[in-house]
Amino acid sequence: MKYEEIIHHAHTAWEKASQLAPPPKPPQLHFYLPAMPSMRLIHALDMGWWHYRRRRLFRRHILPLLAYDDQLLRDIGHCCDDIRWASQLPLKVDAIQALKERSNNLR
């Protein structure tokens, strides 16, 4: 594979991993039925599912970038140590966003 194709593949992987937006906040209802679960519970479940899906995208698209050398990863703005650091974060922390913030702070 040519170097340009590898860089394109790495950029595409990053874009695919970053495309999942968080769920919107639940609306404030003017009424409440006793059989209806609380909106905070529904939002907490939505956020838990979103964190799970986001971490799966990180594992599917970003972790395979560790197979490339550091020079290639520096070309796309990251390094192996940063990706390994982000993979060790707790599940409640968005690894993709933390990796973006870390790369922005180092520049």
PDB file of N, CA and C in Angstrom:
ATOM      1  N   MET A   1       0.836  -1.170   0.000  1.00  0.00           N
ATOM      2  CA  MET A   1       0.000   0.000   0.000  1.00  0.00           C
ATOM      3  C   MET A   1       0.886   1.240   0.000  1.00  0.00           C
ATOM      4  N   LYS A   2       0.544   2.226  -0.802  1.00  0.00           N
ATOM      5  CA  LYS A   2       1.325   3.449  -0.871  1.00  0.00           C
ATOM      6  C   LYS A   2       1.098   4.289   0.379  1.00  0.00           C
ATOM      7  N   TYR A   3       2.053   5.146   0.647  1.00  0.00           N
ATOM      8  CA  TYR A   3       2.003   6.001   1.840  1.00  0.00           C
ATOM      9  C   TYR A   3       0.761   6.891   1.827  1.00  0.00           C
ATOM     10  N   GLU A   4       0.415   7.449   0.665  1.00  0.00           N
ATOM     11  CA  GLU A   4      -0.755   8.327   0.559  1.00  0.00           C
ATOM     12  C   GLU A   4      -2.041   7.547   0.839  1.00  0.00           C
ATOM     13  N   GLU A   5      -2.102   6.287   0.387  1.00  0.00           N
ATOM     14  CA  GLU A   5      -3.280   5.463   0.634  1.00  0.00           C
ATOM     15  C   GLU A   5      -3.412   5.146   2.122  1.00  0.00           C
ATOM     16  N   ILE A   6      -2.282   4.923   2.776  1.00  0.00           N
ATOM     17  CA  ILE A   6      -2.308   4.640   4.207  1.00  0.00           C
ATOM     18  C   ILE A   6      -2.792   5.870   4.976  1.00  0.00           C
ATOM     19  N   ILE A   7      -2.299   7.044   4.604  1.00  0.00           N
ATOM     20  CA  ILE A   7      -2.743   8.285   5.264  1.00  0.00           C
ATOM     21  C   ILE A   7      -4.227   8.502   5.012  1.00  0.00           C
ATOM     22  N   HIS A   8      -4.694   8.258   3.795  1.00  0.00           N
ATOM     23  CA  HIS A   8      -6.116   8.398   3.493  1.00  0.00           C
ATOM     24  C   HIS A   8      -6.938   7.418   4.331  1.00  0.00           C
ATOM     25  N   HIS A   9      -6.444   6.188   4.458  1.00  0.00           N
ATOM     26  CA  HIS A   9      -7.143   5.191   5.274  1.00  0.00           C
ATOM     27  C   HIS A   9      -7.211   5.633   6.730  1.00  0.00           C
ATOM     28  N   ALA A  10      -6.124   6.204   7.253  1.00  0.00           N
ATOM     29  CA  ALA A  10      -6.103   6.666   8.634  1.00  0.00           C
ATOM     30  C   ALA A  10      -7.073   7.829   8.840  1.00  0.00           C
ATOM     31  N   HIS A  11      -7.114   8.773   7.899  1.00  0.00           N
ATOM     32  CA  HIS A  11      -8.061   9.891   7.990  1.00  0.00           C
ATOM     33  C   HIS A  11      -9.504   9.386   7.919  1.00  0.00           C
ATOM     34  N   THR A  12      -9.771   8.437   7.045  1.00  0.00           N
ATOM     35  CA  THR A  12     -11.112   7.877   6.922  1.00  0.00           C
ATOM     36  C   THR A  12     -11.516   7.173   8.209  1.00  0.00           C
ATOM     37  N   ALA A  13     -10.599   6.433   8.811  1.00  0.00           N
ATOM     38  CA  ALA A  13     -10.893   5.748  10.071  1.00  0.00           C
ATOM     39  C   ALA A  13     -11.230   6.754  11.161  1.00  0.00           C
ATOM     40  N   TRP A  14     -10.473   7.851  11.224  1.00  0.00           N
ATOM     41  CA  TRP A  14     -10.737   8.881  12.223  1.00  0.00           C
ATOM     42  C   TRP A  14     -12.108   9.519  12.000  1.00  0.00           C
ATOM     43  N   GLU A  15     -12.463   9.803  10.742  1.00  0.00           N
ATOM     44  CA  GLU A  15     -13.760  10.411  10.449  1.00  0.00           C
ATOM     45  C   GLU A  15     -14.906   9.470  10.806  1.00  0.00           C
ATOM     46  N   LYS A  16     -14.761   8.192  10.510  1.00  0.00           N
ATOM     47  CA  LYS A  16     -15.810   7.228  10.842  1.00  0.00           C
ATOM     48  C   LYS A  16     -16.005   7.120  12.347  1.00  0.00           C
ATOM     49  N   ALA A  17     -14.907   7.159  13.088  1.00  0.00           N
ATOM     50  CA  ALA A  17     -15.008   7.047  14.541  1.00  0.00           C
ATOM     51  C   ALA A  17     -15.610   8.301  15.161  1.00  0.00           C
ATOM     52  N   SER A  18     -15.451   9.448  14.517  1.00  0.00           N
ATOM     53  CA  SER A  18     -15.918  10.712  15.087  1.00  0.00           C
ATOM     54  C   SER A  18     -17.336  11.085  14.688  1.00  0.00           C
ATOM     55  N   GLN A  19     -17.995  10.314  13.870  1.00  0.00           N
ATOM     56  CA  GLN A  19     -19.267  10.744  13.306  1.00  0.00           C
ATOM     57  C   GLN A  19     -20.476  10.562  14.223  1.00  0.00           C
ATOM     58  N   LEU A  20     -20.372   9.844  15.315  1.00  0.00           N
ATOM     59  CA  LEU A  20     -21.520   9.567  16.166  1.00  0.00           C
ATOM     60  C   LEU A  20     -21.747  10.720  17.141  1.00  0.00           C
ATOM     61  N   ALA A  21     -22.860  11.403  16.992  1.00  0.00           N
ATOM     62  CA  ALA A  21     -23.191  12.536  17.853  1.00  0.00           C
ATOM     63  C   ALA A  21     -23.925  12.042  19.102  1.00  0.00           C
ATOM     64  N   PRO A  22     -23.776  12.748  20.233  1.00  0.00           N
ATOM     65  CA  PRO A  22     -24.477  12.313  21.445  1.00  0.00           C
ATOM     66  C   PRO A  22     -25.991  12.477  21.298  1.00  0.00           C
ATOM     67  N   PRO A  23     -26.753  11.695  22.059  1.00  0.00           N
ATOM     68  CA  PRO A  23     -28.212  11.802  21.970  1.00  0.00           C
ATOM     69  C   PRO A  23     -28.689  13.135  22.537  1.00  0.00           C
ATOM     70  N   PRO A  24     -29.810  13.648  22.038  1.00  0.00           N
ATOM     71  CA  PRO A  24     -30.317  14.928  22.550  1.00  0.00           C
ATOM     72  C   PRO A  24     -30.899  14.754  23.954  1.00  0.00           C
ATOM     73  N   LYS A  25     -30.985  15.860  24.665  1.00  0.00           N
ATOM     74  CA  LYS A  25     -31.598  15.827  25.990  1.00  0.00           C
ATOM     75  C   LYS A  25     -33.092  15.559  25.833  1.00  0.00           C
ATOM     76  N   PRO A  26     -33.689  14.849  26.789  1.00  0.00           N
ATOM     77  CA  PRO A  26     -35.121  14.559  26.675  1.00  0.00           C
ATOM     78  C   PRO A  26     -35.950  15.820  26.874  1.00  0.00           C
ATOM     79  N   PRO A  27     -37.108  15.875  26.250  1.00  0.00           N
ATOM     80  CA  PRO A  27     -37.949  17.066  26.401  1.00  0.00           C
ATOM     81  C   PRO A  27     -38.593  17.102  27.794  1.00  0.00           C
ATOM     82  N   GLN A  28     -38.914  18.299  28.244  1.00  0.00           N
ATOM     83  CA  GLN A  28     -39.637  18.463  29.498  1.00  0.00           C
ATOM     84  C   GLN A  28     -41.121  18.253  29.211  1.00  0.00           C
ATOM     85  N   LEU A  29     -41.692  17.256  29.828  1.00  0.00           N
ATOM     86  CA  LEU A  29     -43.107  16.959  29.616  1.00  0.00           C
ATOM     87  C   LEU A  29     -43.957  17.740  30.612  1.00  0.00           C
ATOM     88  N   HIS A  30     -45.145  18.126  30.189  1.00  0.00           N
ATOM     89  CA  HIS A  30     -46.063  18.861  31.048  1.00  0.00           C
ATOM     90  C   HIS A  30     -46.917  17.920  31.879  1.00  0.00           C
ATOM     91  N   PHE A  31     -46.831  16.653  31.587  1.00  0.00           N
ATOM     92  CA  PHE A  31     -47.608  15.671  32.335  1.00  0.00           C
ATOM     93  C   PHE A  31     -46.721  14.467  32.619  1.00  0.00           C
ATOM     94  N   TYR A  32     -47.124  13.667  33.578  1.00  0.00           N
ATOM     95  CA  TYR A  32     -46.363  12.484  33.930  1.00  0.00           C
ATOM     96  C   TYR A  32     -47.346  11.371  34.257  1.00  0.00           C
ATOM     97  N   LEU A  33     -47.218  10.274  33.568  1.00  0.00           N
ATOM     98  CA  LEU A  33     -48.063   9.129  33.846  1.00  0.00           C
ATOM     99  C   LEU A  33     -47.325   8.208  34.822  1.00  0.00           C
ATOM    100  N   PRO A  34     -48.036   7.614  35.763  1.00  0.00           N
ATOM    101  CA  PRO A  34     -47.356   6.774  36.759  1.00  0.00           C
ATOM    102  C   PRO A  34     -46.603   5.590  36.154  1.00  0.00           C
ATOM    103  N   ALA A  35     -47.049   5.067  35.043  1.00  0.00           N
ATOM    104  CA  ALA A  35     -46.387   3.910  34.439  1.00  0.00           C
ATOM    105  C   ALA A  35     -45.199   4.309  33.560  1.00  0.00           C
ATOM    106  N   MET A  36     -44.965   5.596  33.399  1.00  0.00           N
ATOM    107  CA  MET A  36     -43.905   6.076  32.525  1.00  0.00           C
ATOM    108  C   MET A  36     -42.592   6.182  33.299  1.00  0.00           C
ATOM    109  N   PRO A  37     -41.474   5.647  32.765  1.00  0.00           N
ATOM    110  CA  PRO A  37     -40.201   5.801  33.467  1.00  0.00           C
ATOM    111  C   PRO A  37     -39.752   7.260  33.438  1.00  0.00           C
ATOM    112  N   SER A  38     -38.906   7.619  34.371  1.00  0.00           N
ATOM    113  CA  SER A  38     -38.468   9.013  34.435  1.00  0.00           C
ATOM    114  C   SER A  38     -37.615   9.344  33.210  1.00  0.00           C
ATOM    115  N   MET A  39     -37.654  10.589  32.816  1.00  0.00           N
ATOM    116  CA  MET A  39     -36.886  11.034  31.654  1.00  0.00           C
ATOM    117  C   MET A  39     -35.389  11.016  31.958  1.00  0.00           C
ATOM    118  N   ARG A  40     -35.010  11.215  33.225  1.00  0.00           N
ATOM    119  CA  ARG A  40     -33.599  11.118  33.586  1.00  0.00           C
ATOM    120  C   ARG A  40     -33.086   9.705  33.382  1.00  0.00           C
ATOM    121  N   LEU A  41     -33.919   8.706  33.714  1.00  0.00           N
ATOM    122  CA  LEU A  41     -33.526   7.316  33.503  1.00  0.00           C
ATOM    123  C   LEU A  41     -33.376   7.020  32.013  1.00  0.00           C
ATOM    124  N   ILE A  42     -34.314   7.491  31.225  1.00  0.00           N
ATOM    125  CA  ILE A  42     -34.246   7.278  29.776  1.00  0.00           C
ATOM    126  C   ILE A  42     -33.002   7.938  29.200  1.00  0.00           C
ATOM    127  N   HIS A  43     -32.697   9.154  29.653  1.00  0.00           N
ATOM    128  CA  HIS A  43     -31.510   9.850  29.154  1.00  0.00           C
ATOM    129  C   HIS A  43     -30.235   9.136  29.608  1.00  0.00           C
ATOM    130  N   ALA A  44     -30.215   8.639  30.847  1.00  0.00           N
ATOM    131  CA  ALA A  44     -29.046   7.916  31.338  1.00  0.00           C
ATOM    132  C   ALA A  44     -28.818   6.642  30.519  1.00  0.00           C
ATOM    133  N   LEU A  45     -29.883   5.949  30.177  1.00  0.00           N
ATOM    134  CA  LEU A  45     -29.755   4.755  29.334  1.00  0.00           C
ATOM    135  C   LEU A  45     -29.271   5.121  27.932  1.00  0.00           C
ATOM    136  N   ASP A  46     -29.803   6.204  27.380  1.00  0.00           N
ATOM    137  CA  ASP A  46     -29.349   6.676  26.059  1.00  0.00           C
ATOM    138  C   ASP A  46     -27.864   7.027  26.078  1.00  0.00           C
ATOM    139  N   MET A  47     -27.428   7.722  27.124  1.00  0.00           N
ATOM    140  CA  MET A  47     -26.017   8.107  27.214  1.00  0.00           C
ATOM    141  C   MET A  47     -25.126   6.883  27.406  1.00  0.00           C
ATOM    142  N   GLY A  48     -25.587   5.913  28.186  1.00  0.00           N
ATOM    143  CA  GLY A  48     -24.810   4.686  28.352  1.00  0.00           C
ATOM    144  C   GLY A  48     -24.649   3.945  27.045  1.00  0.00           C
ATOM    145  N   TRP A  49     -25.722   3.864  26.277  1.00  0.00           N
ATOM    146  CA  TRP A  49     -25.668   3.213  24.966  1.00  0.00           C
ATOM    147  C   TRP A  49     -24.757   3.987  24.025  1.00  0.00           C
ATOM    148  N   TRP A  50     -24.826   5.329  24.083  1.00  0.00           N
ATOM    149  CA  TRP A  50     -23.980   6.158  23.227  1.00  0.00           C
ATOM    150  C   TRP A  50     -22.508   5.955  23.577  1.00  0.00           C
ATOM    151  N   HIS A  51     -22.170   5.926  24.877  1.00  0.00           N
ATOM    152  CA  HIS A  51     -20.775   5.697  25.285  1.00  0.00           C
ATOM    153  C   HIS A  51     -20.290   4.335  24.795  1.00  0.00           C
ATOM    154  N   TYR A  52     -21.137   3.325  24.898  1.00  0.00           N
ATOM    155  CA  TYR A  52     -20.766   1.988  24.435  1.00  0.00           C
ATOM    156  C   TYR A  52     -20.482   1.993  22.933  1.00  0.00           C
ATOM    157  N   ARG A  53     -21.391   2.600  22.149  1.00  0.00           N
ATOM    158  CA  ARG A  53     -21.208   2.634  20.694  1.00  0.00           C
ATOM    159  C   ARG A  53     -19.979   3.450  20.313  1.00  0.00           C
ATOM    160  N   ARG A  54     -19.747   4.544  21.013  1.00  0.00           N
ATOM    161  CA  ARG A  54     -18.588   5.391  20.725  1.00  0.00           C
ATOM    162  C   ARG A  54     -17.283   4.634  21.009  1.00  0.00           C
ATOM    163  N   ARG A  55     -17.251   3.875  22.108  1.00  0.00           N
ATOM    164  CA  ARG A  55     -16.050   3.107  22.434  1.00  0.00           C
ATOM    165  C   ARG A  55     -15.833   1.997  21.415  1.00  0.00           C
ATOM    166  N   ARG A  56     -16.928   1.383  20.942  1.00  0.00           N
ATOM    167  CA  ARG A  56     -16.786   0.358  19.895  1.00  0.00           C
ATOM    168  C   ARG A  56     -16.223   0.964  18.618  1.00  0.00           C
ATOM    169  N   LEU A  57     -16.673   2.158  18.241  1.00  0.00           N
ATOM    170  CA  LEU A  57     -16.116   2.829  17.070  1.00  0.00           C
ATOM    171  C   LEU A  57     -14.631   3.120  17.271  1.00  0.00           C
ATOM    172  N   PHE A  58     -14.267   3.525  18.493  1.00  0.00           N
ATOM    173  CA  PHE A  58     -12.852   3.773  18.785  1.00  0.00           C
ATOM    174  C   PHE A  58     -12.051   2.494  18.598  1.00  0.00           C
ATOM    175  N   ARG A  59     -12.545   1.396  19.146  1.00  0.00           N
ATOM    176  CA  ARG A  59     -11.810   0.131  19.040  1.00  0.00           C
ATOM    177  C   ARG A  59     -11.761  -0.369  17.601  1.00  0.00           C
ATOM    178  N   ARG A  60     -12.811  -0.152  16.848  1.00  0.00           N
ATOM    179  CA  ARG A  60     -12.865  -0.665  15.482  1.00  0.00           C
ATOM    180  C   ARG A  60     -12.012   0.151  14.522  1.00  0.00           C
ATOM    181  N   HIS A  61     -11.997   1.474  14.689  1.00  0.00           N
ATOM    182  CA  HIS A  61     -11.343   2.323  13.685  1.00  0.00           C
ATOM    183  C   HIS A  61     -10.025   2.939  14.140  1.00  0.00           C
ATOM    184  N   ILE A  62      -9.872   3.228  15.427  1.00  0.00           N
ATOM    185  CA  ILE A  62      -8.676   3.933  15.878  1.00  0.00           C
ATOM    186  C   ILE A  62      -7.592   2.970  16.358  1.00  0.00           C
ATOM    187  N   LEU A  63      -7.950   1.947  17.122  1.00  0.00           N
ATOM    188  CA  LEU A  63      -6.931   1.017  17.621  1.00  0.00           C
ATOM    189  C   LEU A  63      -6.149   0.309  16.515  1.00  0.00           C
ATOM    190  N   PRO A  64      -6.754  -0.037  15.377  1.00  0.00           N
ATOM    191  CA  PRO A  64      -5.937  -0.633  14.309  1.00  0.00           C
ATOM    192  C   PRO A  64      -4.857   0.304  13.759  1.00  0.00           C
ATOM    193  N   LEU A  65      -4.972   1.599  14.032  1.00  0.00           N
ATOM    194  CA  LEU A  65      -3.928   2.528  13.582  1.00  0.00           C
ATOM    195  C   LEU A  65      -2.611   2.297  14.309  1.00  0.00           C
ATOM    196  N   LEU A  66      -2.632   1.565  15.422  1.00  0.00           N
ATOM    197  CA  LEU A  66      -1.391   1.259  16.141  1.00  0.00           C
ATOM    198  C   LEU A  66      -0.450   0.385  15.312  1.00  0.00           C
ATOM    199  N   ALA A  67      -0.975  -0.263  14.294  1.00  0.00           N
ATOM    200  CA  ALA A  67      -0.130  -1.103  13.440  1.00  0.00           C
ATOM    201  C   ALA A  67       0.794  -0.260  12.558  1.00  0.00           C
ATOM    202  N   TYR A  68       0.473   1.030  12.378  1.00  0.00           N
ATOM    203  CA  TYR A  68       1.295   1.906  11.553  1.00  0.00           C
ATOM    204  C   TYR A  68       2.420   2.501  12.388  1.00  0.00           C
ATOM    205  N   ASP A  69       3.428   3.025  11.698  1.00  0.00           N
ATOM    206  CA  ASP A  69       4.566   3.607  12.407  1.00  0.00           C
ATOM    207  C   ASP A  69       4.230   5.003  12.940  1.00  0.00           C
ATOM    208  N   ASP A  70       5.102   5.501  13.826  1.00  0.00           N
ATOM    209  CA  ASP A  70       4.862   6.799  14.468  1.00  0.00           C
ATOM    210  C   ASP A  70       4.867   7.954  13.478  1.00  0.00           C
ATOM    211  N   GLN A  71       5.679   7.862  12.438  1.00  0.00           N
ATOM    212  CA  GLN A  71       5.742   8.945  11.453  1.00  0.00           C
ATOM    213  C   GLN A  71       4.395   9.133  10.770  1.00  0.00           C
ATOM    214  N   LEU A  72       3.764   8.043  10.392  1.00  0.00           N
ATOM    215  CA  LEU A  72       2.457   8.137   9.756  1.00  0.00           C
ATOM    216  C   LEU A  72       1.418   8.700  10.723  1.00  0.00           C
ATOM    217  N   LEU A  73       1.456   8.254  11.960  1.00  0.00           N
ATOM    218  CA  LEU A  73       0.495   8.759  12.941  1.00  0.00           C
ATOM    219  C   LEU A  73       0.728  10.234  13.243  1.00  0.00           C
ATOM    220  N   ARG A  74       1.987  10.670  13.224  1.00  0.00           N
ATOM    221  CA  ARG A  74       2.265  12.093  13.410  1.00  0.00           C
ATOM    222  C   ARG A  74       1.709  12.915  12.254  1.00  0.00           C
ATOM    223  N   ASP A  75       1.695  12.337  11.054  1.00  0.00           N
ATOM    224  CA  ASP A  75       1.133  13.051   9.902  1.00  0.00           C
ATOM    225  C   ASP A  75      -0.358  13.305  10.060  1.00  0.00           C
ATOM    226  N   ILE A  76      -1.053  12.419  10.764  1.00  0.00           N
ATOM    227  CA  ILE A  76      -2.482  12.653  10.974  1.00  0.00           C
ATOM    228  C   ILE A  76      -2.754  13.326  12.317  1.00  0.00           C
ATOM    229  N   GLY A  77      -1.691  13.605  13.090  1.00  0.00           N
ATOM    230  CA  GLY A  77      -1.843  14.388  14.305  1.00  0.00           C
ATOM    231  C   GLY A  77      -1.877  13.602  15.597  1.00  0.00           C
ATOM    232  N   HIS A  78      -1.454  12.355  15.602  1.00  0.00           N
ATOM    233  CA  HIS A  78      -1.472  11.546  16.820  1.00  0.00           C
ATOM    234  C   HIS A  78      -0.173  10.762  16.929  1.00  0.00           C
ATOM    235  N   CYS A  79      -0.018  10.054  18.033  1.00  0.00           N
ATOM    236  CA  CYS A  79       1.105   9.146  18.187  1.00  0.00           C
ATOM    237  C   CYS A  79       0.621   7.888  18.899  1.00  0.00           C
ATOM    238  N   CYS A  80       1.432   6.840  18.850  1.00  0.00           N
ATOM    239  CA  CYS A  80       1.045   5.547  19.439  1.00  0.00           C
ATOM    240  C   CYS A  80       0.760   5.671  20.924  1.00  0.00           C
ATOM    241  N   ASP A  81       1.570   6.450  21.623  1.00  0.00           N
ATOM    242  CA  ASP A  81       1.373   6.598  23.065  1.00  0.00           C
ATOM    243  C   ASP A  81       0.031   7.238  23.390  1.00  0.00           C
ATOM    244  N   ASP A  82      -0.376   8.232  22.591  1.00  0.00           N
ATOM    245  CA  ASP A  82      -1.665   8.880  22.824  1.00  0.00           C
ATOM    246  C   ASP A  82      -2.825   7.908  22.596  1.00  0.00           C
ATOM    247  N   ILE A  83      -2.727   7.107  21.558  1.00  0.00           N
ATOM    248  CA  ILE A  83      -3.791   6.149  21.269  1.00  0.00           C
ATOM    249  C   ILE A  83      -3.856   5.088  22.362  1.00  0.00           C
ATOM    250  N   ARG A  84      -2.701   4.621  22.821  1.00  0.00           N
ATOM    251  CA  ARG A  84      -2.689   3.655  23.935  1.00  0.00           C
ATOM    252  C   ARG A  84      -3.257   4.283  25.201  1.00  0.00           C
ATOM    253  N   TRP A  85      -2.915   5.551  25.463  1.00  0.00           N
ATOM    254  CA  TRP A  85      -3.439   6.254  26.631  1.00  0.00           C
ATOM    255  C   TRP A  85      -4.956   6.351  26.562  1.00  0.00           C
ATOM    256  N   ALA A  86      -5.484   6.700  25.385  1.00  0.00           N
ATOM    257  CA  ALA A  86      -6.930   6.833  25.238  1.00  0.00           C
ATOM    258  C   ALA A  86      -7.636   5.488  25.374  1.00  0.00           C
ATOM    259  N   SER A  87      -6.982   4.411  24.984  1.00  0.00           N
ATOM    260  CA  SER A  87      -7.623   3.106  25.103  1.00  0.00           C
ATOM    261  C   SER A  87      -7.705   2.641  26.556  1.00  0.00           C
ATOM    262  N   GLN A  88      -6.901   3.220  27.443  1.00  0.00           N
ATOM    263  CA  GLN A  88      -6.922   2.854  28.860  1.00  0.00           C
ATOM    264  C   GLN A  88      -7.880   3.703  29.692  1.00  0.00           C
ATOM    265  N   LEU A  89      -8.525   4.679  29.073  1.00  0.00           N
ATOM    266  CA  LEU A  89      -9.452   5.541  29.813  1.00  0.00           C
ATOM    267  C   LEU A  89     -10.682   4.755  30.255  1.00  0.00           C
ATOM    268  N   PRO A  90     -11.346   5.199  31.321  1.00  0.00           N
ATOM    269  CA  PRO A  90     -12.582   4.525  31.741  1.00  0.00           C
ATOM    270  C   PRO A  90     -13.653   4.612  30.660  1.00  0.00           C
ATOM    271  N   LEU A  91     -14.612   3.711  30.714  1.00  0.00           N
ATOM    272  CA  LEU A  91     -15.642   3.662  29.680  1.00  0.00           C
ATOM    273  C   LEU A  91     -16.525   4.902  29.658  1.00  0.00           C
ATOM    274  N   LYS A  92     -16.695   5.573  30.784  1.00  0.00           N
ATOM    275  CA  LYS A  92     -17.543   6.773  30.819  1.00  0.00           C
ATOM    276  C   LYS A  92     -16.887   7.961  30.129  1.00  0.00           C
ATOM    277  N   VAL A  93     -15.586   7.889  29.915  1.00  0.00           N
ATOM    278  CA  VAL A  93     -14.857   8.979  29.249  1.00  0.00           C
ATOM    279  C   VAL A  93     -14.849   8.704  27.752  1.00  0.00           C
ATOM    280  N   ASP A  94     -15.173   9.712  26.975  1.00  0.00           N
ATOM    281  CA  ASP A  94     -15.164   9.583  25.518  1.00  0.00           C
ATOM    282  C   ASP A  94     -13.713   9.595  25.040  1.00  0.00           C
ATOM    283  N   ALA A  95     -13.215   8.441  24.628  1.00  0.00           N
ATOM    284  CA  ALA A  95     -11.808   8.296  24.251  1.00  0.00           C
ATOM    285  C   ALA A  95     -11.473   9.121  23.011  1.00  0.00           C
ATOM    286  N   ILE A  96     -12.392   9.211  22.075  1.00  0.00           N
ATOM    287  CA  ILE A  96     -12.126   9.962  20.838  1.00  0.00           C
ATOM    288  C   ILE A  96     -11.985  11.446  21.146  1.00  0.00           C
ATOM    289  N   GLN A  97     -12.894  11.974  21.981  1.00  0.00           N
ATOM    290  CA  GLN A  97     -12.826  13.391  22.343  1.00  0.00           C
ATOM    291  C   GLN A  97     -11.578  13.678  23.182  1.00  0.00           C
ATOM    292  N   ALA A  98     -11.246  12.771  24.098  1.00  0.00           N
ATOM    293  CA  ALA A  98     -10.049  12.963  24.922  1.00  0.00           C
ATOM    294  C   ALA A  98      -8.795  12.950  24.059  1.00  0.00           C
ATOM    295  N   LEU A  99      -8.777  12.104  23.051  1.00  0.00           N
ATOM    296  CA  LEU A  99      -7.636  12.046  22.138  1.00  0.00           C
ATOM    297  C   LEU A  99      -7.530  13.334  21.321  1.00  0.00           C
ATOM    298  N   LYS A 100      -8.664  13.883  20.891  1.00  0.00           N
ATOM    299  CA  LYS A 100      -8.659  15.159  20.172  1.00  0.00           C
ATOM    300  C   LYS A 100      -8.110  16.274  21.061  1.00  0.00           C
ATOM    301  N   GLU A 101      -8.610  16.336  22.304  1.00  0.00           N
ATOM    302  CA  GLU A 101      -8.167  17.386  23.219  1.00  0.00           C
ATOM    303  C   GLU A 101      -6.687  17.252  23.529  1.00  0.00           C
ATOM    304  N   ARG A 102      -6.217  16.040  23.709  1.00  0.00           N
ATOM    305  CA  ARG A 102      -4.790  15.836  24.013  1.00  0.00           C
ATOM    306  C   ARG A 102      -3.916  16.259  22.835  1.00  0.00           C
ATOM    307  N   SER A 103      -4.346  15.927  21.612  1.00  0.00           N
ATOM    308  CA  SER A 103      -3.542  16.324  20.445  1.00  0.00           C
ATOM    309  C   SER A 103      -3.578  17.838  20.247  1.00  0.00           C
ATOM    310  N   ASN A 104      -4.721  18.487  20.577  1.00  0.00           N
ATOM    311  CA  ASN A 104      -4.799  19.955  20.463  1.00  0.00           C
ATOM    312  C   ASN A 104      -3.943  20.632  21.520  1.00  0.00           C
ATOM    313  N   ASN A 105      -3.853  20.056  22.719  1.00  0.00           N
ATOM    314  CA  ASN A 105      -3.040  20.658  23.787  1.00  0.00           C
ATOM    315  C   ASN A 105      -1.557  20.545  23.493  1.00  0.00           C
ATOM    316  N   LEU A 106      -1.140  19.520  22.781  1.00  0.00           N
ATOM    317  CA  LEU A 106       0.278  19.324  22.499  1.00  0.00           C
ATOM    318  C   LEU A 106       0.769  20.210  21.353  1.00  0.00           C
ATOM    319  N   ARG A 107      -0.139  20.744  20.581  1.00  0.00           N
ATOM    320  CA  ARG A 107       0.274  21.592  19.432  1.00  0.00           C
ATOM    321  C   ARG A 107       0.587  22.975  19.847  1.00  0.00           C
TER     322      ARG A 107
END
